[in-house]
Short mmCIF file of C-alpha atoms and ligand atoms in Angstrom, two decimals:
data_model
loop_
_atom_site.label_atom_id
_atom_site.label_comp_id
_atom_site.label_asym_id
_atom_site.label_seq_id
_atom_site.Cartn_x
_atom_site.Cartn_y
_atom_site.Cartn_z
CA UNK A 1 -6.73 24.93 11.26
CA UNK A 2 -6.71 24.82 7.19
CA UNK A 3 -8.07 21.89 5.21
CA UNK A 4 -7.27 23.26 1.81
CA UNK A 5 -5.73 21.75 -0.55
CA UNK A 6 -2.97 24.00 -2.81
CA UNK A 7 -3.11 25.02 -5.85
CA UNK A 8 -0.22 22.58 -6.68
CA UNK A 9 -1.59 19.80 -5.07
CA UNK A 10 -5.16 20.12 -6.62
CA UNK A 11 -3.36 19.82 -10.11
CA UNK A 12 -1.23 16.74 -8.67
CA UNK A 13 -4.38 15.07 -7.88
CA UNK A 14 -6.29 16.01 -11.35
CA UNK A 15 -3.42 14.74 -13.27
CA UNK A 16 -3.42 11.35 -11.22
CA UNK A 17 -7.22 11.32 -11.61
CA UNK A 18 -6.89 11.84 -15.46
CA UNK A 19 -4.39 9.16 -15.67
CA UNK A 20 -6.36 6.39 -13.68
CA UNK A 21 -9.72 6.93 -15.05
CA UNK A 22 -8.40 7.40 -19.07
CA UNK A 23 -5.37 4.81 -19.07
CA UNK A 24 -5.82 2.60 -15.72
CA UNK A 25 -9.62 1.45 -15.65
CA UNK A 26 -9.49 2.02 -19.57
CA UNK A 27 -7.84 -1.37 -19.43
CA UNK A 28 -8.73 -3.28 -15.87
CA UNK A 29 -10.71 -6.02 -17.60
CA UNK A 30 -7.06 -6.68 -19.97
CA UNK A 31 -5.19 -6.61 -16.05
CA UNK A 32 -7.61 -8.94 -14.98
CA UNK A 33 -7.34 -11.46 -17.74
CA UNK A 34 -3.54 -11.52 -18.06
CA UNK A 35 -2.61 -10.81 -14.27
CA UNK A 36 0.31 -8.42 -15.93
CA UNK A 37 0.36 -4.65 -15.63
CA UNK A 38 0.84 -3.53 -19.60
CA UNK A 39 4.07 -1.37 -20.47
CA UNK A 40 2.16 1.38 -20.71
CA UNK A 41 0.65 2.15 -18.41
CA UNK A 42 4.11 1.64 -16.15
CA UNK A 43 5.56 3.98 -18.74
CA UNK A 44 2.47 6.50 -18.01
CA UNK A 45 3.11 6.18 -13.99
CA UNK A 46 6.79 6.82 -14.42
CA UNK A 47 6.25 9.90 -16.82
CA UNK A 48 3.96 11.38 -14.11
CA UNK A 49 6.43 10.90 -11.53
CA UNK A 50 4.78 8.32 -9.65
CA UNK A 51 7.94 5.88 -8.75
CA UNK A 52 10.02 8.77 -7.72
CA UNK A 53 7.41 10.41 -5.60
CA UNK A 54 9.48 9.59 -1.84
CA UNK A 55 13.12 10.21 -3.45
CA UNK A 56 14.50 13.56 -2.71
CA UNK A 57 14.90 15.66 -5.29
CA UNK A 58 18.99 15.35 -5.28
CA UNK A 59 18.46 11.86 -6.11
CA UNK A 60 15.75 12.41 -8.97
CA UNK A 61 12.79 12.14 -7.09
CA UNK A 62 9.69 14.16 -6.41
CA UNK A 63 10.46 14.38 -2.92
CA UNK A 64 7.15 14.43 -1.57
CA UNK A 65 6.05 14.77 2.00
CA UNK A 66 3.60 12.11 3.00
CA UNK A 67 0.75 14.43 3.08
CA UNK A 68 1.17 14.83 -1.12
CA UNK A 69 1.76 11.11 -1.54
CA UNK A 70 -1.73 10.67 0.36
CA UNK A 71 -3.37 12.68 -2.03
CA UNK A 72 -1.67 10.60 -5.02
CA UNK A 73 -2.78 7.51 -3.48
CA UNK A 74 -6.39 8.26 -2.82
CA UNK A 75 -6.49 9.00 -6.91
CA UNK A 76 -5.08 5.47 -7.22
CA UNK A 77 -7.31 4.10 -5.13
CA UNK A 78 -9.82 4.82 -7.85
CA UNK A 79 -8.46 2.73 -10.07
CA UNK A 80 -7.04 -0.99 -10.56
CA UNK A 81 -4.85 -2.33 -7.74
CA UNK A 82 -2.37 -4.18 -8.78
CA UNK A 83 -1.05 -1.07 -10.14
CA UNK A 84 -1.43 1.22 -7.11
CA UNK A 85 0.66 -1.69 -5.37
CA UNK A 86 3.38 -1.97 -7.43
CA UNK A 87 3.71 1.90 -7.12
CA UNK A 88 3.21 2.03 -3.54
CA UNK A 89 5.36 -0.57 -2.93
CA UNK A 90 8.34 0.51 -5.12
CA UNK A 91 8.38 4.28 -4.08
CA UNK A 92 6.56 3.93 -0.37
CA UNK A 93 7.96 0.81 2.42
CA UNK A 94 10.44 -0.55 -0.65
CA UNK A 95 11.61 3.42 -0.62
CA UNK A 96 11.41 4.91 2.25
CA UNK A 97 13.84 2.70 4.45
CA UNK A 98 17.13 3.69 2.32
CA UNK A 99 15.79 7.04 1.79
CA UNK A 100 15.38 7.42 5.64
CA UNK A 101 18.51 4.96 7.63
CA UNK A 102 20.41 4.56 4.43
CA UNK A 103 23.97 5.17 4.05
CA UNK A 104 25.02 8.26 1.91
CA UNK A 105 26.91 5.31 -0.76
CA UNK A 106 23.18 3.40 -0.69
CA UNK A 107 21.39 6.11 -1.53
CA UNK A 108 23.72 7.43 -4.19
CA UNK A 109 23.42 3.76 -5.75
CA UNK A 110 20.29 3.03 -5.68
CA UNK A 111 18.03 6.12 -5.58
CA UNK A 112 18.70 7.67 -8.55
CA UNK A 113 17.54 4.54 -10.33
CA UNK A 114 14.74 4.08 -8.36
CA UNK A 115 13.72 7.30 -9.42
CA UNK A 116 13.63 6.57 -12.85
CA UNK A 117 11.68 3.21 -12.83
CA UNK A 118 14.79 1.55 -13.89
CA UNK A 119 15.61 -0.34 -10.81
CA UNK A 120 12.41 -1.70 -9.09
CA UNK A 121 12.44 -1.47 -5.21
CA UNK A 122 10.23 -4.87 -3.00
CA UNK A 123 10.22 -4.82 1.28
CA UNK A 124 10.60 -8.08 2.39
CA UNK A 125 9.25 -8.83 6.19
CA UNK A 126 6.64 -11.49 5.95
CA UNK A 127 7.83 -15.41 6.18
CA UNK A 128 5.82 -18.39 6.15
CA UNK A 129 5.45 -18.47 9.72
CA UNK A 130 5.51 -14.70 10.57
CA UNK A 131 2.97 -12.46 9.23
CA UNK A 132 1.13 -10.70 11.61
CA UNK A 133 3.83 -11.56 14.52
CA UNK A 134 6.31 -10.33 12.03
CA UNK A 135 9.16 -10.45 15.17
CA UNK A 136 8.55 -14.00 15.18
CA UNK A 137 11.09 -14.17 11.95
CA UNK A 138 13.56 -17.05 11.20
CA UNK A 139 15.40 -15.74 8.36
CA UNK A 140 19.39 -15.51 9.58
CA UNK A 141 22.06 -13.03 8.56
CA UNK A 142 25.71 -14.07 9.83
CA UNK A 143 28.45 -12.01 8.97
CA UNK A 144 31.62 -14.19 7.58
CA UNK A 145 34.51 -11.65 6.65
CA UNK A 146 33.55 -9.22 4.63
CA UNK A 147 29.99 -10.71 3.83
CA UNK A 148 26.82 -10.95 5.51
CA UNK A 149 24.81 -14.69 4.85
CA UNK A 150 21.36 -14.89 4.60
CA UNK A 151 19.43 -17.62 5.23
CA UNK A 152 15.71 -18.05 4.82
CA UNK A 153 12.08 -17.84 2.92
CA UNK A 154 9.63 -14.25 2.49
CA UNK A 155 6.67 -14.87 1.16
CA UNK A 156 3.59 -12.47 -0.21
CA UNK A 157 6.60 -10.41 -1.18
CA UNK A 158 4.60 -7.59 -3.55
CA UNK A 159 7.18 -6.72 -7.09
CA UNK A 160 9.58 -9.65 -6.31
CA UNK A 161 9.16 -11.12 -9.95
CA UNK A 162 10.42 -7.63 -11.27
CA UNK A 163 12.33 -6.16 -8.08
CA UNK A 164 16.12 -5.09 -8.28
CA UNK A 165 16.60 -5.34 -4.72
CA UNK A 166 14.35 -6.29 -1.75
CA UNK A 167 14.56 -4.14 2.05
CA UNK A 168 15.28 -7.49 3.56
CA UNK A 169 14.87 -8.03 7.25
CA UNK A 170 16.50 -11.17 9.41
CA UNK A 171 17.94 -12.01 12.50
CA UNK A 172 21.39 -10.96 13.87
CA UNK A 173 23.71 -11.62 16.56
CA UNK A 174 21.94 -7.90 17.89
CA UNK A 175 18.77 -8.48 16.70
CA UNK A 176 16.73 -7.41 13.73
CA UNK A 177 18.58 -6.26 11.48
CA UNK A 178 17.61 -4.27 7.65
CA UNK A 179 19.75 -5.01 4.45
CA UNK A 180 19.47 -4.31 0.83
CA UNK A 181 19.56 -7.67 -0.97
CA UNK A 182 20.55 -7.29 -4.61
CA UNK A 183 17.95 -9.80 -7.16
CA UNK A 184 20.77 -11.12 -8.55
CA UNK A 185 22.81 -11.80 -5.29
CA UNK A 186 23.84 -15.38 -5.67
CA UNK A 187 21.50 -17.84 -3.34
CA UNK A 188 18.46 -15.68 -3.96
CA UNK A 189 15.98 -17.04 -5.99
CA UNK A 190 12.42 -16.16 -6.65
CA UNK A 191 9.59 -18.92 -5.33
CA UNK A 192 6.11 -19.21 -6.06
CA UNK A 193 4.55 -16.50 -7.24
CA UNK A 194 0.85 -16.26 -6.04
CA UNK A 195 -2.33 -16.20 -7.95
CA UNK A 196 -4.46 -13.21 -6.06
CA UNK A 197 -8.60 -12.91 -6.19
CA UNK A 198 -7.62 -9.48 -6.59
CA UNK A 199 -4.56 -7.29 -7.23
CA UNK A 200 -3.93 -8.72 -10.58
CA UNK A 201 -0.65 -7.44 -11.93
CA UNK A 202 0.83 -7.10 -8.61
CA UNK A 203 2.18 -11.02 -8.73
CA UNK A 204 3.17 -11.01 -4.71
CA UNK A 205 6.10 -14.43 -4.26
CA UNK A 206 8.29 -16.10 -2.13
CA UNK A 207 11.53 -14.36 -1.98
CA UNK A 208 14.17 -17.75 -1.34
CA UNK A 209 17.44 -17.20 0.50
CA UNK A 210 19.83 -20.34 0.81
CA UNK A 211 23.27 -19.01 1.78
CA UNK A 212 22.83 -15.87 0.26
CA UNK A 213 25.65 -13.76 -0.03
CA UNK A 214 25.80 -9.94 0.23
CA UNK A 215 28.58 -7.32 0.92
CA UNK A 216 28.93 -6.27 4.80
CA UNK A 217 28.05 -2.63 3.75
CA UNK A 218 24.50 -4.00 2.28
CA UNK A 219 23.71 -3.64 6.04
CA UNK A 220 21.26 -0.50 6.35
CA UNK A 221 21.64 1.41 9.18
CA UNK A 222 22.54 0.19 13.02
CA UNK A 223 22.81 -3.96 13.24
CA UNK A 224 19.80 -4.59 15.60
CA UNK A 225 17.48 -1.58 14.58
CA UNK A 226 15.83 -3.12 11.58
CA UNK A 227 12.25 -3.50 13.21
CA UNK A 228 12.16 -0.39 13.81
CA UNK A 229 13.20 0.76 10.51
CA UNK A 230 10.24 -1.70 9.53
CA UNK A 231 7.44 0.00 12.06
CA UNK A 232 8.44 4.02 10.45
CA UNK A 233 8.19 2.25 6.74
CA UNK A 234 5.02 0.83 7.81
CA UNK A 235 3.69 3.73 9.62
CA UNK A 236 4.03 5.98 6.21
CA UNK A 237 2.59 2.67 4.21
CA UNK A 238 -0.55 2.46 6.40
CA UNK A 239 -1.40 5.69 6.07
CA UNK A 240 -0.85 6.33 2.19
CA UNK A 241 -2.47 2.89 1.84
CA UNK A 242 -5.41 4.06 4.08
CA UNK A 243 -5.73 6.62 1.20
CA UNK A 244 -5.89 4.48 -0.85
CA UNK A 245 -9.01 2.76 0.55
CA UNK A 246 -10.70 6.56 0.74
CA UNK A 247 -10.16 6.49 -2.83
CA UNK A 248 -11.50 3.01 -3.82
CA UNK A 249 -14.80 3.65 -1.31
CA UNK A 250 -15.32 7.14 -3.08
CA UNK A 251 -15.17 5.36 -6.16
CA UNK A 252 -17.15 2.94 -5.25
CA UNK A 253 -19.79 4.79 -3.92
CA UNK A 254 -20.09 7.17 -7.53
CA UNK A 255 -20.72 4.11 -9.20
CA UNK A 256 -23.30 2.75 -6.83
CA UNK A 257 -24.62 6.21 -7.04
CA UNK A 258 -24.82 6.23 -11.00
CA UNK A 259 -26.30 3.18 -11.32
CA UNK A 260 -28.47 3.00 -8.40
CA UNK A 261 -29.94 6.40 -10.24
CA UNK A 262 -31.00 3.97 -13.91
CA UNK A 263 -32.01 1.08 -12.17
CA UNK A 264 -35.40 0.99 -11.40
CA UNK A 265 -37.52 -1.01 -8.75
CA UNK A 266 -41.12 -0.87 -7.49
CA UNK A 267 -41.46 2.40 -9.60
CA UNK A 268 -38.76 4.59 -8.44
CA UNK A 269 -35.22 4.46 -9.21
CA UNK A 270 -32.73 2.51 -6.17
CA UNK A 271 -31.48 5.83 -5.13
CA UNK A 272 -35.04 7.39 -4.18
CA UNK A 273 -35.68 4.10 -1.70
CA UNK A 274 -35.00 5.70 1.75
CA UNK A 275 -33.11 2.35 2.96
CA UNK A 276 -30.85 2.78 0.14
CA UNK A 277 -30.17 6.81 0.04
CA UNK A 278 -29.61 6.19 4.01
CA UNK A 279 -27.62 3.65 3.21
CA UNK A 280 -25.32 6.11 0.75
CA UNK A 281 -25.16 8.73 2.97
CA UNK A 282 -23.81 6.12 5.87
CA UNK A 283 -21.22 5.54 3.37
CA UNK A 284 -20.52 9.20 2.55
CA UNK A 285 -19.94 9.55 6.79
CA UNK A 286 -17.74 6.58 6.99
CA UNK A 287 -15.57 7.79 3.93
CA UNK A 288 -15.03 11.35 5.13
CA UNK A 289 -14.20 10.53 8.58
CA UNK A 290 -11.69 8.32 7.21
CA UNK A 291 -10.23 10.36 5.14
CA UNK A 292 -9.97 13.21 7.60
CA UNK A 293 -8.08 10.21 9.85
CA UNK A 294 -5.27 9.54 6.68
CA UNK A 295 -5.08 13.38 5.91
CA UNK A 296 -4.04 13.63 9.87
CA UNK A 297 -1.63 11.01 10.01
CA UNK A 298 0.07 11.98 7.03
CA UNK A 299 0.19 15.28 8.54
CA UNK A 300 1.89 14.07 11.64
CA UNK A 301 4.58 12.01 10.05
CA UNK A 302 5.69 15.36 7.73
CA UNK A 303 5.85 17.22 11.37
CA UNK A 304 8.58 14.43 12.49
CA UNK A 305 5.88 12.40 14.82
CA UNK A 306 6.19 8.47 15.16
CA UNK A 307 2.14 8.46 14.41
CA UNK A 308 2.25 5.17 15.49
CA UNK A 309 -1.17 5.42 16.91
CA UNK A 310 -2.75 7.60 14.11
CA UNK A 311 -1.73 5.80 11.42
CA UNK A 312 -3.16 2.40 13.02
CA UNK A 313 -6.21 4.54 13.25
CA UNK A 314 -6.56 5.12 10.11
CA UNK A 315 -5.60 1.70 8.72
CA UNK A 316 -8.26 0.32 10.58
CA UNK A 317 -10.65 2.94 10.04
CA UNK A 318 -9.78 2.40 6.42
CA UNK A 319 -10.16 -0.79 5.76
CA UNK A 320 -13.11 -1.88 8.03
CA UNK A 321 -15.09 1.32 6.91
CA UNK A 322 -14.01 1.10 3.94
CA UNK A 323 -14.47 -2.51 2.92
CA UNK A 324 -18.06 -2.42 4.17
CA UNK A 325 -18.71 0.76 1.85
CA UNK A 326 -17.47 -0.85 -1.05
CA UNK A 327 -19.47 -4.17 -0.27
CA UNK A 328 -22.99 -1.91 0.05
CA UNK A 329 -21.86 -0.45 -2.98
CA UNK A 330 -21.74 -4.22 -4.53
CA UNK A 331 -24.98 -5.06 -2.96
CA UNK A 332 -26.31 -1.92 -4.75
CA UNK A 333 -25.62 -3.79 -8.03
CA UNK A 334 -27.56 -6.83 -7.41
CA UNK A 335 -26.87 -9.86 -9.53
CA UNK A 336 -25.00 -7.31 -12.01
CA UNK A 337 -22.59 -6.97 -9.47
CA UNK A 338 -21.80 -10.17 -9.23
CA UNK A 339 -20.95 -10.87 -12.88
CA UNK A 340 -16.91 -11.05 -13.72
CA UNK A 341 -15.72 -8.44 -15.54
CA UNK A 342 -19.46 -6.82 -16.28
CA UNK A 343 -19.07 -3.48 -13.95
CA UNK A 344 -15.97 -2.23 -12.47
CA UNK A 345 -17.35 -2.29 -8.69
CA UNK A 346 -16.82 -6.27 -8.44
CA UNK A 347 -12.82 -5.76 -9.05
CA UNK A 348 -13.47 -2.86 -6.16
CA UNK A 349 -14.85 -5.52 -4.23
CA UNK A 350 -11.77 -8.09 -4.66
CA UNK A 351 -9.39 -5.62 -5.11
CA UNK A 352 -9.89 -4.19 -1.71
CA UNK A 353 -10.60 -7.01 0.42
CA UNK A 354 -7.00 -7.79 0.95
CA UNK A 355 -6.69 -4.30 2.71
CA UNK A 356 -8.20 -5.45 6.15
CA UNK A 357 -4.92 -8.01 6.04
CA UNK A 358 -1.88 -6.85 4.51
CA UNK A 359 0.38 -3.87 6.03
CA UNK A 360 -1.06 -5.56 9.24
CA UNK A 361 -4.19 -6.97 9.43
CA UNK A 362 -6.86 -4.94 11.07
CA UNK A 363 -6.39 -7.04 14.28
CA UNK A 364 -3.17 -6.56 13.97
CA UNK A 365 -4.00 -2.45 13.90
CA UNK A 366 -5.82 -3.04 17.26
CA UNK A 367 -3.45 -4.77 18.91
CA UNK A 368 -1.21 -1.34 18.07
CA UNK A 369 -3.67 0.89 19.35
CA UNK A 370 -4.75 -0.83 22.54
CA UNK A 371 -0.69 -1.14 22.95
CA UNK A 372 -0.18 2.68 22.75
CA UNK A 373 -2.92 3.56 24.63
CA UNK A 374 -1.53 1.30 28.08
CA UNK A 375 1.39 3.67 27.33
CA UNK A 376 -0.84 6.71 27.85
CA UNK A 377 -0.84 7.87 24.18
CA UNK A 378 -4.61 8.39 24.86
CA UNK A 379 -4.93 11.44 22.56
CA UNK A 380 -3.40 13.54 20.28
CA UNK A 381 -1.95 16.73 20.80
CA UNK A 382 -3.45 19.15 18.86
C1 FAD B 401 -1.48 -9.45 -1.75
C2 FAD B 401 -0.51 -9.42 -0.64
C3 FAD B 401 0.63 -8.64 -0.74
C4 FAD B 401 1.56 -8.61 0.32
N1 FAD B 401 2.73 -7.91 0.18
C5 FAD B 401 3.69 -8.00 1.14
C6 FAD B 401 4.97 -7.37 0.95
O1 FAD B 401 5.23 -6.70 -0.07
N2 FAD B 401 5.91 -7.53 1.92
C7 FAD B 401 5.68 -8.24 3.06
O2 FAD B 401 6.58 -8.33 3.90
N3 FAD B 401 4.47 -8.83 3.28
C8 FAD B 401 3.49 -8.74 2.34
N4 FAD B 401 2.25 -9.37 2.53
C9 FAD B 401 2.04 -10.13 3.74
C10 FAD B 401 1.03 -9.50 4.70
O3 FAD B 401 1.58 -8.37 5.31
C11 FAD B 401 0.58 -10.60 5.69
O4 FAD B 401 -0.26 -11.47 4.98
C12 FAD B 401 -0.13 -10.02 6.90
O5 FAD B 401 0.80 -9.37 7.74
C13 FAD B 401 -0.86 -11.11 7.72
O6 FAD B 401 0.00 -12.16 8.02
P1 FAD B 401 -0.45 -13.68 7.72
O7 FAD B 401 -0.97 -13.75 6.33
O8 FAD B 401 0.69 -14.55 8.09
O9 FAD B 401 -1.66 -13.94 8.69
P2 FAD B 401 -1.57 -14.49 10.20
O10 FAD B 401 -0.54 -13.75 10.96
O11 FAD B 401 -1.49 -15.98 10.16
O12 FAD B 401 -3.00 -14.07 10.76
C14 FAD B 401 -4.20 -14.75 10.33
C15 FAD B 401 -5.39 -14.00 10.90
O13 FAD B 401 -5.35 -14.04 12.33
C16 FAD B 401 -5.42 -12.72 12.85
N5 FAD B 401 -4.58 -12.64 14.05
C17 FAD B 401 -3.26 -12.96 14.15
N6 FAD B 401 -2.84 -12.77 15.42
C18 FAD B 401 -3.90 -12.27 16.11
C19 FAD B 401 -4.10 -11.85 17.47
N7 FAD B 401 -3.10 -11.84 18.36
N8 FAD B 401 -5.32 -11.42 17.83
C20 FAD B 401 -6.34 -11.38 16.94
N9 FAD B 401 -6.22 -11.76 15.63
C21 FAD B 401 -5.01 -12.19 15.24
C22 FAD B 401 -4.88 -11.83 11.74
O14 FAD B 401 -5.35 -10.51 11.86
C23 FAD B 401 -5.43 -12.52 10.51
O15 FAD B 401 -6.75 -12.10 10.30
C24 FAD B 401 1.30 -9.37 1.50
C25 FAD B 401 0.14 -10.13 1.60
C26 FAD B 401 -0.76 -10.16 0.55
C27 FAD B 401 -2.00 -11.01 0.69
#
């Protein structure tokens, strides 16, 4: 068994570190304020790599197995997410679907520019009516001659204002089925985009489809298969999103730690209270056993596994644990904590909320878990 982390990868994660802390939380309280992600900092992600990081290298990319892309996202965990969404949506579940079941001609269109930032990638599953029982869609696809018709609303679709494309999935005569819906594919149009409590810069929308027309080849993979395509991108989202939440908790918990250190109460500084440092080190268990849960599932989807179960584990290990780190953390703070745009652990706060519902809710996770384990997937082989 080795837990250590290359030399390569240690550098990776410095680099991402460096970038969050001096150009990301350098200008969260700007994010906030103008719910946009500035050019720069974009520019700064794409110079490091970061939208490429699932493309193989013969398309561009960075090529990363999921257990490097974990360590990426726990860095940008630490810092504002509206940003780590955009990236993790472009180059994880808005990636990973044509870079997995796409066709050779798909992938020679559209990874190459979704390597280099040009060509923004969205994953559209979610409807009005079909979030958590995301088989319950309505959105139709008919095929008429040489073209495929789509018919239907997404909503809480993360990048749609600036996607090129969107992993769309709808209903066939064999199913679900996956295509890659072209932005400016006549019938699509872009809805209402959403004001989030946190997030800000991510701009999540309703994706519209009214007799949308796309070629028959936009088709990815089998007719019929698209929900699974949908569980594997989700599997490797859940678990480089549960890294994410290991990185906002760590975070969260130096900054409780700093400050809890300065402020003073009934003589003694917050930390030196025994309810509080118990407190912390609760936190420190819950984060490390987390993390140890991501680090695994990752692990497992590099050797080939489904990690079906593992990476619901961690998702809900994640964001409960997670969450109720972060909010000890705010409680740490007292009434500074709850001042807008005073210290950085109140964006923490609203920023990672939102984890406990989207990529499936933490229910959602359960309902996973307890479904794998009536299969007899009781434990995993070490
Ligand atoms: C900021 C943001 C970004 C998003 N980005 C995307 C995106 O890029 N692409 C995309 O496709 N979707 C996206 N989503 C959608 C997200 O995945 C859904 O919101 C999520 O799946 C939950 O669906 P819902 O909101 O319809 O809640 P519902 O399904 O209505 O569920 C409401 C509540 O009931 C609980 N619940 C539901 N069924 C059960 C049950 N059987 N037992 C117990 N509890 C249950 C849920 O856990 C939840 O807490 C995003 C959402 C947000 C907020």
């Amino acid at each position: 068994m080795d837990f250590s982390i290359d030399e390569e990868g240690r550098l990776l994660q410095q680099a991402v570190r460096d970038f969050v802390e001096e150009s990301a939380n350098a200008v969260w309280r700007d994010i906030e304020e103008t719910n946009e992600l500035p050019e720069s900092l974009v520019e700064g992600a794409k110079e490091l790599g970061l939208l490429s990081m699932s493309i193989p290298e013969q398309y561009g990319g960075l090529g990363f197995p999921v257990t490097k892309k974990a360590l990426v996202h726990e860095m940008l965990g630490r810092g504002p997410w509206g940003l780590g969404t955009f990236i993790s949506v472009h180059t994880g579940i808005g990636c990973v679907g044509i870079v997995r079941f796409g066709s050779d001609a798909q992938k020679d269109k559209y990874l190459p520019k979704m390597a280099a930032g040009e060509w923004i990638g969205s994953f559209a599953l979610t409807e009005p009516d079909a979030g958590s029982d995301a088989g319950a869609l309505k959105t139709t696809a008919t095929l008429k001659g040489d073209q495929w018709v789509l018919n239907g609303t997404k909503t809480f679709i993360t990048n749609a204002p600036k996607a090129h494309h969107f992993m769309v999935f709808a209903k066939t005569e064999q199913g679900i089925s996956a295509f890659l819906v072209d932005a400016d594919s006549p019938g699509l149009r872009i809805g209402q985009v959403f004001k989030t409590i946190g997030h800000r810069g991510s701009r999540p929308a309703e994706v519209v489809m009214e007799d949308c027309l796309v070629p028959k080849d936009a088709l990815i993979g089998e007719e019929g298969k698209g929900f699974d395509y949908a569980k594997r991108c989700l599997a490797e989202g859940r678990t480089t999103l549960s890294a994410r939440c290991v990185g906002t908790a760590q975070k969260a918990m130096e900054l409780a730690l700093e400050y809890g250190a300065e402020r003073k109460t009934f003589g003694l500084p917050l930390t030196e209270h025994q309810a509080l440092a118990f407190r912390l080190a609760q936190m420190s268990a819950r984060t490390e056993a987390a993390r140890l849960c991501v680090y695994r599932s990752a692990w497992l989807l590099d050797q080939g596994q489904p990690a079906i179960r593992e990476s619901s584990t961690a998702k809900l290990l994640a964001g409960e644990g997670c969450w109720q780190t972060v909010d000890e953390c705010m409680q740490i703070f007292g009434g500074n904590g709850y001042i807008s745009g005073e210290y950085m652990i109140e964006r923490l706060w609203r920023d990672l909320r939102v984890a406990r519902v989207y990529d499936g809710s933490s229910e959602v996770q359960q309902i996973v878990i307890a479904h794998q384990l009536r299969k007899g997937n009781v434990q995993t082989p070490w």
